[in-house]
Amino acid sequence: MSNLLKKVNWMTLLIPIVSVILGLLCGAVIMLIIGYNPVLAYQSIIESIFLQPYYGGETIRAMIPLVLAGIAVAFAFRTGLFNIGVEGQLLVGWFASVACAICFGHLPKVILLPMSIIAGGAAGALWGFIPGILKARFKVHEVISTIMMNYIALYTTAYLIKNFLYTEGERTPTIPAAASLASTFLANLTQGSRLHWGFVVAIIAVFAMWFILWKTTKGYELRAVGFSPDASKYAGMNVSRNIMLSLTISGIFAGLGGAMEGLGTYQYMTINSAFTGIGFNGIAVALLGLNTPVGVVLSGALFAGLQTGGLTMQSDAGVPVELIQIIIALIIFFVGSGYVIKWAFGRLSRKGHK
Amino acid sequence: MSYAIEMRNIRKEFPGIVANDDITLQVQEGEIHALFGENGAGKSTLMNVLFGLYQPDQGEIYVHGKKEFINDPNDAARLGIGMVHQHFMLIDKFTVAENIILGREPKKHGALDMAKAVKIVKELSERYGLDVDPNKKVEDITVGMQQRVEILKTLYRGSDILIFDEPTAVLTPLEIKELIEIMKRLVGEGKSIILITHKLKEIFESCDRCTVIRRGKNIDTVAISDTNPSDLASMMVGRKVNIQVNNAPYDPKEKVLEIEHLNVLDSRKVDVIKDLNLTVHGGEILGIAGVDGNGQTELIEAIAGLRKVKDGSIKINNDDVTNQKTRKIIEAGLGYIPEDRQKHGLVLDFSVGENMVLQTYYKKPYAQAGILHNKVITKKAKQLIQEFDVRTPSEKTLARSLSGGNQQKVIVAREVDRSPQLLIAAQPTRGLDIGAIEFIHGKLIEEKKKGKAVLLVSFELDEILHLSDRIAVIYEGHIIDIVNPKETDENELGLLMAGRKKGGNEA
Ligand SMILES: Nc1ncnc2c1ncn2[C@@H]1O[C@H](COP(=O)(O)OP(=O)(O)OP(=O)(O)O)[C@@H](O)[C@H]1O
Ligand SMILES: [Mg+2]
């Protein structure tokens, strides 16, 4: 498994690490300016995540869809595609899994649970395949079409819930226990957090990304096409088919992320009037994780930790939880300007020579 | 007297390799100085150091006698150093003029003044006799013209020290002649030029002095008037080289490639191949001679299934492969060394090992049931690296970081090793050093001896004359004549390539 990290050299590893440090430092400066105590704030985050089982459990729970969304973005990116549509794929996956669970509620758990998970993945796949075919056949750029698909997903799922699966509270009914990923065992272990078995699915997805891309002939092809469509075409590969396949697989990961929310965290789906944000955070997770499987897990943990710990930060240090989003945005900003960090380090080490 | 450029004791290391080891280069004012050495010797690296793209680990650089630190290409430009890279750095979608002024745009009221840019480019191109069309997009012009655009780019920036990294590798003989004229004109104006080339003929035609490097080390600097081609060649390799491999006797077998009444359109929907007929037999090397742009590229692309055939048929081993999928044609027995190695021949961000199986990765023994056998791939890659003398730290190195010539060797190794029924070799020795050319020629002859068919497309008439059993001359999209290399010479070929049939009348 050593080659889980094989595409990374130390200089590139430097950028995410430095970015995180700079992001946290800038966050601290902002807190000081508004008059809060940053030491207390960070302390409360760390203490809650690592010392209070409830927050620990919630962190892992929040990681599950984030990691799946991150894997979806990273997978597409490794094959030369920008999947901005993770949010929409996640929504349709969420809906499909919940709908499947409710419609086939009479089936036993061994059938219903896998079937509902697969339904989520399949819906995500479809939502990835459509931009894939648009790009392959009609050269529609995937950034445009996936953004459009996000809106279609948002309003379609809302419409379907309202008209076919509506119950009080602007949501679907709760799914039957036979389709649920929730677990009293995990909940007791973490003093009542919503941690559920979905983390197993996330781990499998992380492994799958690595396995598909670096161990299979299809993955070889997908990466080749991503790096150089021209050379791949000359070598006899079918570039269009690979584009469709890549976005479809990416959509599966995203759809599974939605299914985890539907079958695990919430046990139902609400009528969303706005995006969940998980899909977009997935882009950040992939970026910070250098689009590697292990990196996605690490940066997913960081973001999930910040978000969950942010709640204690608010109650213990009085810092508004919105600051967490600012810190996350700052980290992304620094990763994005990674070139500047590289350049600055280059200058520094060169000065050392003279 | 001070040198235009003096690089003292330069050292540059890359992971796993010392590319420059204590190299000293002294270029006099107003001379054309050749930099000569094997593929991977460190020539491009040394020039990239001078141009500020790489920082040396050790050593000093003096420009016109003054010690300078060149941190980036902007520093180099300020010092009047311009470089034309081995692999062009132009933006395809931009016009010629836009490419030339990029980074130093003429402005009017703070906005880009395109009319002025076009005028400046026109003036420059007239002044130096570098014929370009400022308004054409780079993707629509020939490599020869792209080369001139690169030169104009450096002149526009007011460079008086010009670095040319293998400018002639992609040029046709006529264009090379023009380039040498241009270089002489430039030194006549007091500029100094560093020229990297693998072609001895060019060094002896244009240069004043020559610095030879081998495996990252300085060997010697000699005046061209005091040396001769064969001495220079042995200095480069470190042993005596025989420049010509003996060809094997001609023993044609059954037909392998059969093209009948082929018609093909180019990207602008103009007929480029018109009613072309051609047959290549097993055990034969058929050379295609022609001036660039007479349909060679389109012909090959049509055979490989990369370009639509409008009319006519292509058969490989009696299999009709007209308009088939590329993969199917490859499986029918096609091997292909493409002209543009970086764009079509390699996935630059794949490792050397991964590139070695670009067509065969899904087949046994490299894979089974869709799972790659990375160990087998690594083993194959190691064997080919050894056999074809690819200079790389390991098979895990990215193809991108290999020297130009070594990238070419990776492609040739991959294609020749598959030993396809029909091997199309387009400019197979482009950018290779003398030793490597000799080796590759040997390999092509070996394929022929095995009874395989080889279709050779090359601008090097020497290469065509030496290797081919038959030479087909292509002109305006059809074969105007097929000649026996033993009964012809460069002059006759030159006339045919210009469209004049034997006897002197227009075709
Ligand atoms: N960016 C890089 N990263 C790692 N290694 C490199 C890099 N650039 C060059 N090298 C290595 O340095 C050595 C010298 O390469 P260089 O490109 O200077 O050779 P060259 O003399 O120009 O050869 P050629 O005639 O084939 O162009 C090669 O072994 C190459 O693999
Ligand atoms: Mg070079």
mmCIF file of C-alpha atoms in Angstrom, chain A residues 3 6-7 211 213-221 223-225 227-228 230-238 241 343 347 350 353-354, chain B residues 55 57 69 71-72 301 306 325-327 330 336 338 343-350 354-355 357-359 361-362 367 370-372 374:
data_model
loop_
_atom_site.group_PDB
_atom_site.id
_atom_site.type_symbol
_atom_site.label_atom_id
_atom_site.label_comp_id
_atom_site.label_asym_id
_atom_site.label_seq_id
_atom_site.Cartn_x
_atom_site.Cartn_y
_atom_site.Cartn_z
ATOM 1 C CA ASN A 3 2.022 3.570 -3.371
ATOM 2 C CA LYS A 6 3.399 7.382 -4.416
ATOM 3 C CA LYS A 7 2.437 10.357 -6.531
ATOM 4 C CA PHE A 211 -7.451 0.017 -6.679
ATOM 5 C CA LEU A 213 -6.871 3.846 -10.763
ATOM 6 C CA TRP A 214 -3.590 2.129 -10.106
ATOM 7 C CA LYS A 215 -4.266 -1.591 -10.260
ATOM 8 C CA THR A 216 -6.643 -2.123 -13.155
ATOM 9 C CA THR A 217 -6.290 -1.761 -16.906
ATOM 10 C CA LYS A 218 -9.352 0.503 -16.943
ATOM 11 C CA GLY A 219 -7.694 2.791 -14.417
ATOM 12 C CA TYR A 220 -4.536 2.886 -16.511
ATOM 13 C CA GLU A 221 -6.656 3.921 -19.463
ATOM 14 C CA ARG A 223 -5.405 8.131 -16.227
ATOM 15 C CA ALA A 224 -3.797 8.034 -19.672
ATOM 16 C CA VAL A 225 -6.806 9.740 -21.217
ATOM 17 C CA PHE A 227 -3.148 13.179 -18.878
ATOM 18 C CA SER A 228 -3.032 13.102 -22.651
ATOM 19 C CA ASP A 230 -4.013 12.730 -27.920
ATOM 20 C CA ALA A 231 -1.460 10.105 -26.996
ATOM 21 C CA SER A 232 -4.229 7.843 -25.707
ATOM 22 C CA LYS A 233 -6.070 8.107 -28.984
ATOM 23 C CA TYR A 234 -2.899 7.254 -30.872
ATOM 24 C CA ALA A 235 -2.438 4.228 -28.621
ATOM 25 C CA GLY A 236 -5.881 2.975 -29.611
ATOM 26 C CA MET A 237 -7.873 3.963 -26.550
ATOM 27 C CA ASN A 238 -11.455 5.153 -26.813
ATOM 28 C CA ARG A 241 -15.937 6.147 -23.621
ATOM 29 C CA TRP A 343 8.055 30.041 -4.964
ATOM 30 C CA ARG A 347 13.584 31.828 -2.844
ATOM 31 C CA ARG A 350 18.274 29.811 -2.618
ATOM 32 C CA HIS A 353 23.041 29.110 -0.856
ATOM 33 C CA LYS A 354 24.477 32.482 -1.652
ATOM 34 C CA GLN B 55 19.032 27.145 -10.527
ATOM 35 C CA ASP B 57 23.592 23.809 -7.387
ATOM 36 C CA PHE B 69 22.470 35.678 -10.790
ATOM 37 C CA ASN B 71 16.758 33.675 -10.995
ATOM 38 C CA ASP B 72 14.129 33.366 -13.662
ATOM 39 C CA GLU B 301 -3.131 9.036 -39.776
ATOM 40 C CA LEU B 306 -6.925 8.420 -36.732
ATOM 41 C CA LYS B 325 -10.960 1.814 -34.866
ATOM 42 C CA THR B 326 -7.316 2.453 -34.046
ATOM 43 C CA ARG B 327 -7.212 -0.349 -31.485
ATOM 44 C CA ILE B 330 -3.111 -1.995 -33.958
ATOM 45 C CA TYR B 336 3.552 3.446 -35.184
ATOM 46 C CA PRO B 338 4.531 9.183 -34.440
ATOM 47 C CA LYS B 343 1.938 15.057 -28.110
ATOM 48 C CA HIS B 344 1.198 11.698 -29.698
ATOM 49 C CA GLY B 345 3.857 9.233 -28.667
ATOM 50 C CA LEU B 346 3.999 9.551 -24.899
ATOM 51 C CA VAL B 347 1.842 10.237 -21.915
ATOM 52 C CA LEU B 348 4.353 12.648 -20.425
ATOM 53 C CA ASP B 349 2.996 12.370 -16.886
ATOM 54 C CA PHE B 350 3.187 8.586 -16.940
ATOM 55 C CA GLU B 354 3.865 2.844 -17.967
ATOM 56 C CA ASN B 355 4.725 4.346 -21.343
ATOM 57 C CA VAL B 357 3.042 -0.694 -22.517
ATOM 58 C CA LEU B 358 0.838 2.054 -23.913
ATOM 59 C CA GLN B 359 -0.811 -0.281 -26.448
ATOM 60 C CA TYR B 361 -1.281 -2.847 -21.067
ATOM 61 C CA TYR B 362 -4.538 -4.798 -21.276
ATOM 62 C CA ALA B 367 -2.642 -7.830 -17.339
ATOM 63 C CA GLY B 370 -8.553 -6.406 -16.060
ATOM 64 C CA ILE B 371 -5.904 -6.337 -13.330
ATOM 65 C CA LEU B 372 -2.482 -4.934 -14.161
ATOM 66 C CA ASN B 374 2.819 -4.222 -12.432
#
